CSV table of C-alpha atoms in Angstrom, one decimal:
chain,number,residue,atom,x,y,z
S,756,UNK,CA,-11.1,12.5,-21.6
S,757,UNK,CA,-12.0,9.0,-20.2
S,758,UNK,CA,-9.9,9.8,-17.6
S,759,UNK,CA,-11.8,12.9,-16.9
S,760,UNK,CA,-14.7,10.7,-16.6
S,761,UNK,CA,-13.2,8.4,-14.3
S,762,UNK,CA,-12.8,11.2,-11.7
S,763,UNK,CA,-16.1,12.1,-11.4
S,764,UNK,CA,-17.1,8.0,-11.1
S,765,UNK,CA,-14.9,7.7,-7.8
S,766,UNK,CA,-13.2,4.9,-9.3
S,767,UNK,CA,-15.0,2.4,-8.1
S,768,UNK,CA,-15.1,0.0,-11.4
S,769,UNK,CA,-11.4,0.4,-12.2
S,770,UNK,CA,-11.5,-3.3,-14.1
S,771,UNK,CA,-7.9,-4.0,-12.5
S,772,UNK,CA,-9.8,-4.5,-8.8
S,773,UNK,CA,-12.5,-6.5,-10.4
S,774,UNK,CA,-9.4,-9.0,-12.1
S,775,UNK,CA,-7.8,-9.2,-8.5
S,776,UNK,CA,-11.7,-10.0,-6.3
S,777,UNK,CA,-12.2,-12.7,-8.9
S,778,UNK,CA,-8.5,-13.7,-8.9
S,779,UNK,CA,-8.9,-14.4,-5.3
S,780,UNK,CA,-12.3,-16.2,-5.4
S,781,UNK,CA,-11.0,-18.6,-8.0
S,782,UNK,CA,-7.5,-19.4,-6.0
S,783,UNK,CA,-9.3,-20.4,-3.1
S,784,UNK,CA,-11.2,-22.8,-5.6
S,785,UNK,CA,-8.3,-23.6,-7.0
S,786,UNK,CA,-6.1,-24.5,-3.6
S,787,UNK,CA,-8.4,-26.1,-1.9
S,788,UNK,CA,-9.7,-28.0,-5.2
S,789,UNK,CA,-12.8,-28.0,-4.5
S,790,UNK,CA,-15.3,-26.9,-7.7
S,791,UNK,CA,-18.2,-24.9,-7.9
S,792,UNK,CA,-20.4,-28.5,-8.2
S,793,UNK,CA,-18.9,-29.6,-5.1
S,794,UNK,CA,-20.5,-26.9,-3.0
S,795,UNK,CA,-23.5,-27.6,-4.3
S,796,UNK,CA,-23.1,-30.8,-2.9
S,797,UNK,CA,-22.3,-29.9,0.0
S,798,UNK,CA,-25.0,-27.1,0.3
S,799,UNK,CA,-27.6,-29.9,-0.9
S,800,UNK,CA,-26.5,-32.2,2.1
S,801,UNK,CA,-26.7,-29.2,4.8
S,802,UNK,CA,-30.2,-28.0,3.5
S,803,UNK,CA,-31.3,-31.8,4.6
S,804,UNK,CA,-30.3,-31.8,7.8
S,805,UNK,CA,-31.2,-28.6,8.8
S,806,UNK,CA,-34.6,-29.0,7.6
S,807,UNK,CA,-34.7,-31.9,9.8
S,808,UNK,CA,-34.9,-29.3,12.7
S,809,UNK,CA,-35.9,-25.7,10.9
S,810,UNK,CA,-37.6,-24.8,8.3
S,811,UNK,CA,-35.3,-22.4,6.1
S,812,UNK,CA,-35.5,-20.1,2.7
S,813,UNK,CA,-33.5,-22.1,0.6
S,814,UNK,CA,-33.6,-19.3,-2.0
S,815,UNK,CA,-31.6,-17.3,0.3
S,816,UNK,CA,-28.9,-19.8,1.3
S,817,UNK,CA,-25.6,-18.9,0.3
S,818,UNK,CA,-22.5,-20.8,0.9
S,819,UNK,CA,-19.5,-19.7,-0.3
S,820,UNK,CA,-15.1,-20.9,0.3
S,821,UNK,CA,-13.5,-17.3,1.4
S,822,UNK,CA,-10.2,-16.1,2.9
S,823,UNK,CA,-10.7,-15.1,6.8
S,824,UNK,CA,-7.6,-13.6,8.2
S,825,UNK,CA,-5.7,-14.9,10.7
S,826,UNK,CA,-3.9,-13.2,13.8
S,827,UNK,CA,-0.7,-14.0,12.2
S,828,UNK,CA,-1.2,-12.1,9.4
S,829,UNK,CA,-1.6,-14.8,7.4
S,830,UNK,CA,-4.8,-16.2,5.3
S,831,UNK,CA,-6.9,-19.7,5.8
S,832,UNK,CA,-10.2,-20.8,4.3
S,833,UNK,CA,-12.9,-21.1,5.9
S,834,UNK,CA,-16.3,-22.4,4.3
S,835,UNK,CA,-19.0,-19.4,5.2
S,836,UNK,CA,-22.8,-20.5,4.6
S,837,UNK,CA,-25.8,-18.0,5.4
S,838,UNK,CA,-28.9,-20.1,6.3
S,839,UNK,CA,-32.1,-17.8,6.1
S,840,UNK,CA,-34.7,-19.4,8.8
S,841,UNK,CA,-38.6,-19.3,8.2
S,842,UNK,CA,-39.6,-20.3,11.4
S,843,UNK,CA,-37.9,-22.9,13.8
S,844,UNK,CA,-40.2,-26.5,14.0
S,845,UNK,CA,-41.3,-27.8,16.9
S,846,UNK,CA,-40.1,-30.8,17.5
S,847,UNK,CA,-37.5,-32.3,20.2
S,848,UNK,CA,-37.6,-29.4,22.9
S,849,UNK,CA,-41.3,-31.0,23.8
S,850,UNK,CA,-41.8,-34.1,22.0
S,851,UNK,CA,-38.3,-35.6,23.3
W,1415,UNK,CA,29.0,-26.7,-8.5
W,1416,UNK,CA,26.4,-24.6,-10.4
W,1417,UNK,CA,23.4,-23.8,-9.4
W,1418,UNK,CA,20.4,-25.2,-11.8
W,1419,UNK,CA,17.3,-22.7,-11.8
W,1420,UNK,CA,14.3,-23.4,-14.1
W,1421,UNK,CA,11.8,-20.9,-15.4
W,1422,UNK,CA,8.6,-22.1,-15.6
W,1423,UNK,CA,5.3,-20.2,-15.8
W,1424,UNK,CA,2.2,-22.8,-16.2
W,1425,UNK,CA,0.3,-20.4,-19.2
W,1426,UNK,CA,2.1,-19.7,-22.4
W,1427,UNK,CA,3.3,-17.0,-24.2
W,1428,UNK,CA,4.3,-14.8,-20.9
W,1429,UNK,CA,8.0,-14.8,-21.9
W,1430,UNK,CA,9.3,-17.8,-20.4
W,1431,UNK,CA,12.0,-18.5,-23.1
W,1432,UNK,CA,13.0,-14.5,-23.6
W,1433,UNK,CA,13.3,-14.1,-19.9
W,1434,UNK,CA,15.8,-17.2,-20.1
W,1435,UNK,CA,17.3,-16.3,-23.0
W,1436,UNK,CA,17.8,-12.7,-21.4
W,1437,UNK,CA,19.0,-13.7,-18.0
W,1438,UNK,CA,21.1,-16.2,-19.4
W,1439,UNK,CA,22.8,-13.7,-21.4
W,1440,UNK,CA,22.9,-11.3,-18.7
W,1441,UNK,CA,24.9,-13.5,-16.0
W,1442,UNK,CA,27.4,-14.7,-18.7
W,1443,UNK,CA,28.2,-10.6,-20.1
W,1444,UNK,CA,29.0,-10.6,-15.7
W,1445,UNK,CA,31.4,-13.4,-16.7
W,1446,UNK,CA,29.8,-16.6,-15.2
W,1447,UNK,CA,29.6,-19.6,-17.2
W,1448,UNK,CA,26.4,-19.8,-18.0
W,1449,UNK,CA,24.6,-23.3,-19.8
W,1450,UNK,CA,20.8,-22.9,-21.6
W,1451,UNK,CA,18.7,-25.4,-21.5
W,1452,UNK,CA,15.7,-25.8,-24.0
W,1453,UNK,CA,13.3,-28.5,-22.0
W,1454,UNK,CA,10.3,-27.2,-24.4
W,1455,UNK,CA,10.7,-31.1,-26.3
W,1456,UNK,CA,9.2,-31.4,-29.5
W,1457,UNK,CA,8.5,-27.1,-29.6
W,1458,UNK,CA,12.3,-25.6,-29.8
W,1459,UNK,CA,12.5,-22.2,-29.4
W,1460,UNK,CA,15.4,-21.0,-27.5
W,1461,UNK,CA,17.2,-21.2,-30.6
W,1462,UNK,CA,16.0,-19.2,-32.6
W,1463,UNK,CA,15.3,-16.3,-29.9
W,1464,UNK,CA,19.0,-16.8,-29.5
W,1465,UNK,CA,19.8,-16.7,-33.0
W,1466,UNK,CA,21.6,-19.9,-32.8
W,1467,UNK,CA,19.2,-22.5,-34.8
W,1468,UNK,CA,21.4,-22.7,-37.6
W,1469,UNK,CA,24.6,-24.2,-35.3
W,1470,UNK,CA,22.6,-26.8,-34.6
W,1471,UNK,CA,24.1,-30.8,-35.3
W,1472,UNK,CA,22.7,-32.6,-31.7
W,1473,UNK,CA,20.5,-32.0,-29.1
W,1474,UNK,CA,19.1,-32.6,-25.8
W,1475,UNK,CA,17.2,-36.0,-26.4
W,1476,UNK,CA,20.5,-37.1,-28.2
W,1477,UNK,CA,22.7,-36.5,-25.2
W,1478,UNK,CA,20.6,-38.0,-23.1
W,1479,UNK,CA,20.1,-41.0,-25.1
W,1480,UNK,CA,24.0,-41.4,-25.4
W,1481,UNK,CA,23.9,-40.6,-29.3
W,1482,UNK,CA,26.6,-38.2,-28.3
W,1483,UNK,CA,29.0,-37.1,-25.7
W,1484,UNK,CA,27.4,-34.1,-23.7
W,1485,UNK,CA,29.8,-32.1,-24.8
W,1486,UNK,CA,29.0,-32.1,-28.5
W,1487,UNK,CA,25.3,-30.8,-27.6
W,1488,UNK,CA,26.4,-27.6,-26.2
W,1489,UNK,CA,26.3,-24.8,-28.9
W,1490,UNK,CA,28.9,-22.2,-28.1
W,1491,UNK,CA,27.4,-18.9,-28.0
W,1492,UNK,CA,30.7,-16.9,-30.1
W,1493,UNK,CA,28.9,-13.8,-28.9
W,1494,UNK,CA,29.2,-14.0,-25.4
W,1495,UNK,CA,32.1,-15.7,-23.7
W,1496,UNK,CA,31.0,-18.3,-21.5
W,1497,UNK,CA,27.4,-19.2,-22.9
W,1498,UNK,CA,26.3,-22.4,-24.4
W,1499,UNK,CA,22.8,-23.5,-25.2
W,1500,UNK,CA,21.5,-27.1,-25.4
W,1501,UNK,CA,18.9,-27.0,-27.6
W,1502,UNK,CA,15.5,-29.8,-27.2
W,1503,UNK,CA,15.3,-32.1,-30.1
W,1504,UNK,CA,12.6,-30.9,-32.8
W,1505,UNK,CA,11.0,-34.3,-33.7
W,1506,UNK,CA,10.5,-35.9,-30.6
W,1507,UNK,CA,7.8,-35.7,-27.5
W,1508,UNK,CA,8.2,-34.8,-24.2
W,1509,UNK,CA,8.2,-38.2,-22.9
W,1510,UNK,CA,11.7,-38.9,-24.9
W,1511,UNK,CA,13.2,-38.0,-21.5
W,1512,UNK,CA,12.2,-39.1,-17.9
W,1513,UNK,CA,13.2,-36.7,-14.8
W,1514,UNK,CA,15.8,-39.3,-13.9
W,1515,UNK,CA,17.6,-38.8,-16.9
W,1516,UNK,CA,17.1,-34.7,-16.5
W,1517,UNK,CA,18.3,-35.2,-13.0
W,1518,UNK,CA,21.3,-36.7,-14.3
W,1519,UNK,CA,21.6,-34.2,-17.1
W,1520,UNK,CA,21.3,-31.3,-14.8
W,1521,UNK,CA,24.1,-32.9,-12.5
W,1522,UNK,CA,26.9,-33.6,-15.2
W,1523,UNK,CA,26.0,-29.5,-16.5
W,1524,UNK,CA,26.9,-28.1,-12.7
W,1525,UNK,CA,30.2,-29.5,-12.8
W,1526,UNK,CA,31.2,-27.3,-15.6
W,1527,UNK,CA,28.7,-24.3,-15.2
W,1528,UNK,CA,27.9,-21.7,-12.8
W,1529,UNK,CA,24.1,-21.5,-14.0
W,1530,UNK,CA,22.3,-23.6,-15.5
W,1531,UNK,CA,18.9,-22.5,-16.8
W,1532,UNK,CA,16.2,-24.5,-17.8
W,1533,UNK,CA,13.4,-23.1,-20.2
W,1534,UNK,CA,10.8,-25.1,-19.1
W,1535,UNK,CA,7.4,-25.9,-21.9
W,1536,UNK,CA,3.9,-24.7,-20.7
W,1537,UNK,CA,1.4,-26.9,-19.0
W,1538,UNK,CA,1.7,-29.2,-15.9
W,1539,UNK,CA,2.0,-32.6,-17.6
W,1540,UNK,CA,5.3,-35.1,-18.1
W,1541,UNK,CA,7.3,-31.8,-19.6
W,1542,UNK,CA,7.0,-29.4,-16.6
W,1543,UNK,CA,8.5,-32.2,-14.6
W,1544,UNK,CA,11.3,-33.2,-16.7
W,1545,UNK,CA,12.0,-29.4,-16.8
W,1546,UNK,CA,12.1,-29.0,-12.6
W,1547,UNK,CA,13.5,-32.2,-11.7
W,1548,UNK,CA,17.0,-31.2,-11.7
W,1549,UNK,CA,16.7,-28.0,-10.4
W,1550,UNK,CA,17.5,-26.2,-7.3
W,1551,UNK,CA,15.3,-22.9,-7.5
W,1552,UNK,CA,12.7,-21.9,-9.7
W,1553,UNK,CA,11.4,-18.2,-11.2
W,1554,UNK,CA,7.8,-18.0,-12.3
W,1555,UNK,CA,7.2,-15.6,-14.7
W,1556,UNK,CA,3.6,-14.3,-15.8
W,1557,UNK,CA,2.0,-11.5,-17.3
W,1558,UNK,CA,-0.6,-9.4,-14.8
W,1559,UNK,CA,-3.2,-11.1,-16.5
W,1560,UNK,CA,-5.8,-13.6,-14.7
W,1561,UNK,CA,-5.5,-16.5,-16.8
W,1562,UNK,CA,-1.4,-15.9,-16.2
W,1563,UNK,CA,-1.5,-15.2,-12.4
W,1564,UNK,CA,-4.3,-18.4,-11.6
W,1565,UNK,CA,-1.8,-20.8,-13.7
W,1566,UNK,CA,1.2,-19.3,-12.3
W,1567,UNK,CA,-0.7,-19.7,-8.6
W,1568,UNK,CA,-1.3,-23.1,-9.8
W,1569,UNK,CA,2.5,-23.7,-11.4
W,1570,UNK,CA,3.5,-22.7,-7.5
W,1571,UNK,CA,1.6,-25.0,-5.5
W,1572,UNK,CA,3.0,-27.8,-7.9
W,1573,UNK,CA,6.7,-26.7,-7.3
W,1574,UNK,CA,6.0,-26.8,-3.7
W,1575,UNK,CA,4.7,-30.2,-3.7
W,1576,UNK,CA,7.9,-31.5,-5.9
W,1577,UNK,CA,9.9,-29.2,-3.0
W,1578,UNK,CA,11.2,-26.3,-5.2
W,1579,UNK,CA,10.5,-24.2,-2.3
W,1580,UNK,CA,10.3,-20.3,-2.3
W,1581,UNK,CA,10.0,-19.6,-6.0
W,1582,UNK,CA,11.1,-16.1,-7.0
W,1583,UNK,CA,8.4,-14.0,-9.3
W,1584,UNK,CA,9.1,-12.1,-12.9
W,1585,UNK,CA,6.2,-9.9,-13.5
W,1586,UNK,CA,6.4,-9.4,-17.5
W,1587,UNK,CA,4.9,-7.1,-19.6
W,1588,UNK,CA,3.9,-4.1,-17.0
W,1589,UNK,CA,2.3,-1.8,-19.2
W,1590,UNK,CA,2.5,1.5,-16.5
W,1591,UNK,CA,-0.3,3.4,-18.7
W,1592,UNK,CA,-2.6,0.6,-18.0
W,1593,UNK,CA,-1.8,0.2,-14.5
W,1594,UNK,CA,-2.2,4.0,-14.3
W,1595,UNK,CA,-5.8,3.9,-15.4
W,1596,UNK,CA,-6.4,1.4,-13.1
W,1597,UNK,CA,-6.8,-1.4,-16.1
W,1598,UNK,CA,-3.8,-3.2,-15.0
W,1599,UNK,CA,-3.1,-5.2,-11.8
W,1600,UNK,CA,0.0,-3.5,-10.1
W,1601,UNK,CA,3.0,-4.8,-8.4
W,1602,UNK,CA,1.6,-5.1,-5.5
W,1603,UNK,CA,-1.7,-6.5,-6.4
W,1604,UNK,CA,0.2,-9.3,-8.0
W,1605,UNK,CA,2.2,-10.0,-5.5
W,1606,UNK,CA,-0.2,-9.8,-2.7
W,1607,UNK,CA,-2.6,-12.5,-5.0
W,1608,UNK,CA,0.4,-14.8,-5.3
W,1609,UNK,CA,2.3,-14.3,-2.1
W,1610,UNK,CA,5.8,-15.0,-3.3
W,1611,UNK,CA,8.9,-13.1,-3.6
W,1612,UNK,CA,9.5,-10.8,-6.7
W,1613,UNK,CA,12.5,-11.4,-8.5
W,1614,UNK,CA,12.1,-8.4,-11.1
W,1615,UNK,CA,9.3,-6.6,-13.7
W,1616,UNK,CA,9.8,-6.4,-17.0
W,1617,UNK,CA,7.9,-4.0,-18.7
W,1618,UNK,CA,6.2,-4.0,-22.1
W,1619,UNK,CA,8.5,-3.3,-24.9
W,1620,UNK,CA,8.7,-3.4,-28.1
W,1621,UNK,CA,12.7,-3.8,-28.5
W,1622,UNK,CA,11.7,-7.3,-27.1
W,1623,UNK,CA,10.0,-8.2,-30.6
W,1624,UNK,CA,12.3,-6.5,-32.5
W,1625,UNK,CA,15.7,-8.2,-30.6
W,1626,UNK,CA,14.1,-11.5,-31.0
W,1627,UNK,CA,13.6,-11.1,-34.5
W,1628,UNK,CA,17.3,-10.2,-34.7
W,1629,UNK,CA,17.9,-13.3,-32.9
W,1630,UNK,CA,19.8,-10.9,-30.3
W,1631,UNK,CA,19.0,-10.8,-26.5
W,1632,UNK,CA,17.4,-7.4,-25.4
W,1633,UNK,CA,19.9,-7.3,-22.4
W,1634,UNK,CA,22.9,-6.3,-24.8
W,1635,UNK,CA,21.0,-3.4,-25.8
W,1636,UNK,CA,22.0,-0.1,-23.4
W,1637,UNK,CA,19.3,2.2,-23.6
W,1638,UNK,CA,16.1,-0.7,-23.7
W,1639,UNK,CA,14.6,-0.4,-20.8
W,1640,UNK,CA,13.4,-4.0,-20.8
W,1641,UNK,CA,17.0,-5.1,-21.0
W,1642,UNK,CA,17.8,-2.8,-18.2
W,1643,UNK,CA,15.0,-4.8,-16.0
W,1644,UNK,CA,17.2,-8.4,-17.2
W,1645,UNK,CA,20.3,-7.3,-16.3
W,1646,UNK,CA,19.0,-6.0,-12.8
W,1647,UNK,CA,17.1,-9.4,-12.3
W,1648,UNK,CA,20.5,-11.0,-13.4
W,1649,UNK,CA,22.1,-9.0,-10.5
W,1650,UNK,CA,20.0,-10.4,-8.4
W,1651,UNK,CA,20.4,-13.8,-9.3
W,1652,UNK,CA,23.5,-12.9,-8.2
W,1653,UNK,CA,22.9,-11.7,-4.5
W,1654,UNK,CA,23.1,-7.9,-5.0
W,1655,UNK,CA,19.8,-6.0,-4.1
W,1656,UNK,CA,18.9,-3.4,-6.9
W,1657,UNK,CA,16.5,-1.3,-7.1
W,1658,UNK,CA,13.3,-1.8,-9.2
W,1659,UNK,CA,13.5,0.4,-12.3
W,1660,UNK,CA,11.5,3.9,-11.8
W,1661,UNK,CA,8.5,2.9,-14.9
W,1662,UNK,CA,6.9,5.7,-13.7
W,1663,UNK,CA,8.5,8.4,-16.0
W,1664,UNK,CA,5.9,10.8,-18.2
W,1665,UNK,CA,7.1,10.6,-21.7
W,1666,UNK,CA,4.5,13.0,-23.2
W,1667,UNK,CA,3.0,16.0,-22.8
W,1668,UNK,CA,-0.5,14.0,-22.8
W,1669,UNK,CA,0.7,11.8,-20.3
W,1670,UNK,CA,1.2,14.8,-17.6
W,1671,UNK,CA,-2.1,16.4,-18.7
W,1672,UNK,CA,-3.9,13.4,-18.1
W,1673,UNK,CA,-2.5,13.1,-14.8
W,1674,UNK,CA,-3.4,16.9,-14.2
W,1675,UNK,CA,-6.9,16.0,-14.9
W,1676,UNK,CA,-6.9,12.6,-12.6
W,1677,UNK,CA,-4.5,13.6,-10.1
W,1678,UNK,CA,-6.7,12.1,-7.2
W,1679,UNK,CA,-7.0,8.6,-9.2
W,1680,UNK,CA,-3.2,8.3,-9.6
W,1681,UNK,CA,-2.4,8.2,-5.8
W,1682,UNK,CA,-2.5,4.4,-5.2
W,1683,UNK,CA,-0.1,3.4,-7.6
C-alpha cells in the first residue's frame, strides 16, 4: 500500500535520490579537502573586502563547493558564492 | 607471471573477504592457480570464511620474517585444485610487515601463481598500504550505502595517488526490492557517484551467511544466485565480457501487484 501512496506523491522524496544529492555534496568536500569550517573562512574573508566597496546582506550570502559541467562531459569544481547587495557605497568613482 | 589484484574497500563489513574468498575460488574451479592472501594483520578472517582455520601451522608475518620458507605458509585448499591461502598472523599488528616486504612477498607468489589476491583490512592507515603495495590492479567493493560509497570514493583517490590506476567496482548487496521502491541507490547511481568501471553486483543473499558458516564459498553452489554474480565477475577477471545477471525477476505474486499498482514509479530502474 506504501507503494500506492507513493504514486500519488510523484516520487519526489524517494530517500535513494536524497542519499545520491548528499553523496555528491560531501565528495566534492571530500576531493578537494576542503571542510565545512574552511568555507567559512573563506566566506568571512570575502564579506571584508567586499564591504570595503558595497554594503551587502550578509544573512543572505551563500557560498557553496559544487560540480559545474564541463564541455567534455566531464565534472570540475567550482566555488559558487551569492552576495546579496544593500546598496553600492559611494566611494572611489568620485572621491578617487 | 601472475597478476596480483587486491580488494580493498575503505568501510568494513561490505564483503571484502567473501568477495576474495569467492573470486578466488571461482578462478581456481576455471583451473588457474590461484594464491589468497589474508593482509587483514592482527584480524584473520579469510580462514575461517574458507573453512581452512584449523590447517593452520605458519603464517604471513612468519614468512615474511623468514621463520619459514614461503612455501610452508601456503595452506592447500584439498577442495579445489590449485588454491592455497596464506593466512595473516593472529597475534601481531599491522605494522609487523612494511610494503617493501609485501612487495617482495607479492613478487616471489607471481612466479608460482596465476592470481594472487589480496584481502586487504579496512581503513586507510599502515594496513591498506601493505595490502596494495604489491599489487597490480585493484577492485573496490562497497555496499550502495553512503557511508560505503564516500569511503570507497575516498579508498579510490588513495589508490590513484599510490598509482593503482583504473580500479574496477563490486557493488555488493543490491537488494532489487529496495532499489525498486526507490530506497536504494541503483547501478547507475553508484556508478555515476563514483565514476569508475564496474567489475560485477552482487546481490543480497542469504546463502552468503549460510556458506560462510559452512566454511564453503558461495560460488560452488549452482542455483545461488550470489555465487552466480562471483563466477561471472571471475569471468571477467578473466577477459570475457558477461552479461550482468537479470535481478529483476518477480518472485511473488505481491511483487507483480505491487508493480501493477506503481507501474509509472518502476520505469527508471
Amino acid at each position: 500500500m506504501l507503494d500506492f501512496f507513493k504514486f500519488f506523491s510523484k516520487d519526489q522524496n524517494k530517500s535513494k535520490d536524497i542519499a545520491k544529492e548528499r553523496l555528491k555534496l560531501v565528495l566534492i568536500h571530500d576531493r578537494a579537502n576542503i571542510s565545512p569550517k574552511f568555507l567559512d573562512m573563506v566566506k568571512g574573508d570575502i564579506i571584508k573586502v567586499i564591504s570595503n566597496y558595497m554594503e551587502i546582506d550578509e544573512s543572505g550570502f551563500n557560498i557553496k563547493l559544487s560540480r559545474i559541467a564541463q564541455d567534455n562531459d566531464d565534472y570540475t569544481s567550482a566555488l559558487i558564492a551569492n552576495i546579496p547587495i544593500k546598496r553600492m557605497k559611494n566611494l572611489g568613482k568620485n572621491n578617487g | 607471471m601472475g597478476e596480483v589484484i587486491v580488494i580493498t574497500s575503505g568501510k568494513g563489513g561490505v564483503g571484502k573477504t567473501t568477495t576474495t574468498a569467492n573470486i578466488g575460488t571461482a578462478l581456481a574451479l576455471t583451473g588457474r592457480k590461484v594464491v589468497l592472501v589474508d593482509a587483514d594483520i592482527g584480524l584473520r578472517n579469510l580462514d575461517v570464511v574458507m573453512g581452512l582455520e584449523n590447517r593452520i601451522v605458519y603464517d604471513l608475518v612468519d614468512a615474511v620474517e623468514g621463520v619459514c620458507r614461503l612455501k610452508q605458509a601456503l595452506i592447500r585448499d584439498k577442495r579445489f585444485e590449485g588454491l592455497y591461502l596464506l593466512p595473516a598472523a593472529q597475534t601481531r599488528d599491522k605494522n609487523a610487515v612494511a610494503p617493501a616486504q609485501m612487495q617482495k612477498l607479492c613478487d616471489d607468489l607471481r612466479e608460482h601463481f596465476d592470481f594472487i589476491l589480496i584481502d586487504s583490512p579496512a581503513g586507510i592507515e599502515q594496513g591498506f598500504k601493505n595490502a596494495i603495495a604489491g599489487a597490480d590492479k585493484a577492485v573496490v567493493v562497497t555496499v550502495p550505502e553512503v557511508s560505503a560509497v564516500r569511503d570507497a570514493d575516498r579508498i579510490i583517490g588513495l589508490l590513484a595517488a599510490h598509482e593503482i590506476n583504473e580500479p574496477q567496482l563490486i557493488i555488493n548487496r543490491l537488494r532489487m526490492d529496495m532499489v525498486k521502491r526507490g530506497d536504494m541507490m541503483n547501478i547507475e547511481d553508484t556508478i555515476d557517484i563514483l565514476g569508475i568501471d564496474l567489475l560485477g553486483v552482487v546481490p543480497d543473499d542469504e546463502s552468503i551467511i549460510v556458506s560462510s558458516n559452512r566454511g564453503e564459498p558461495v560460488v560452488t553452489e549452482e542455483k545461488s544466485l550470489a555465487g552466480q554474480a562471483y563466477r561471472n565477475i571471475a569471468r571477467r577477471l578473466l577477459g570475457e565480457e558477461v552479461a550482468l545477471i537479470n535481478l529483476e525477476t518477480e518472485n511473488s505474486f505481491l511483487d507483480k501487484l505491487r508493480r501493477m499498482f506503481s507501474g509509472k514509479n518502476n520505469k527508471r530502474q
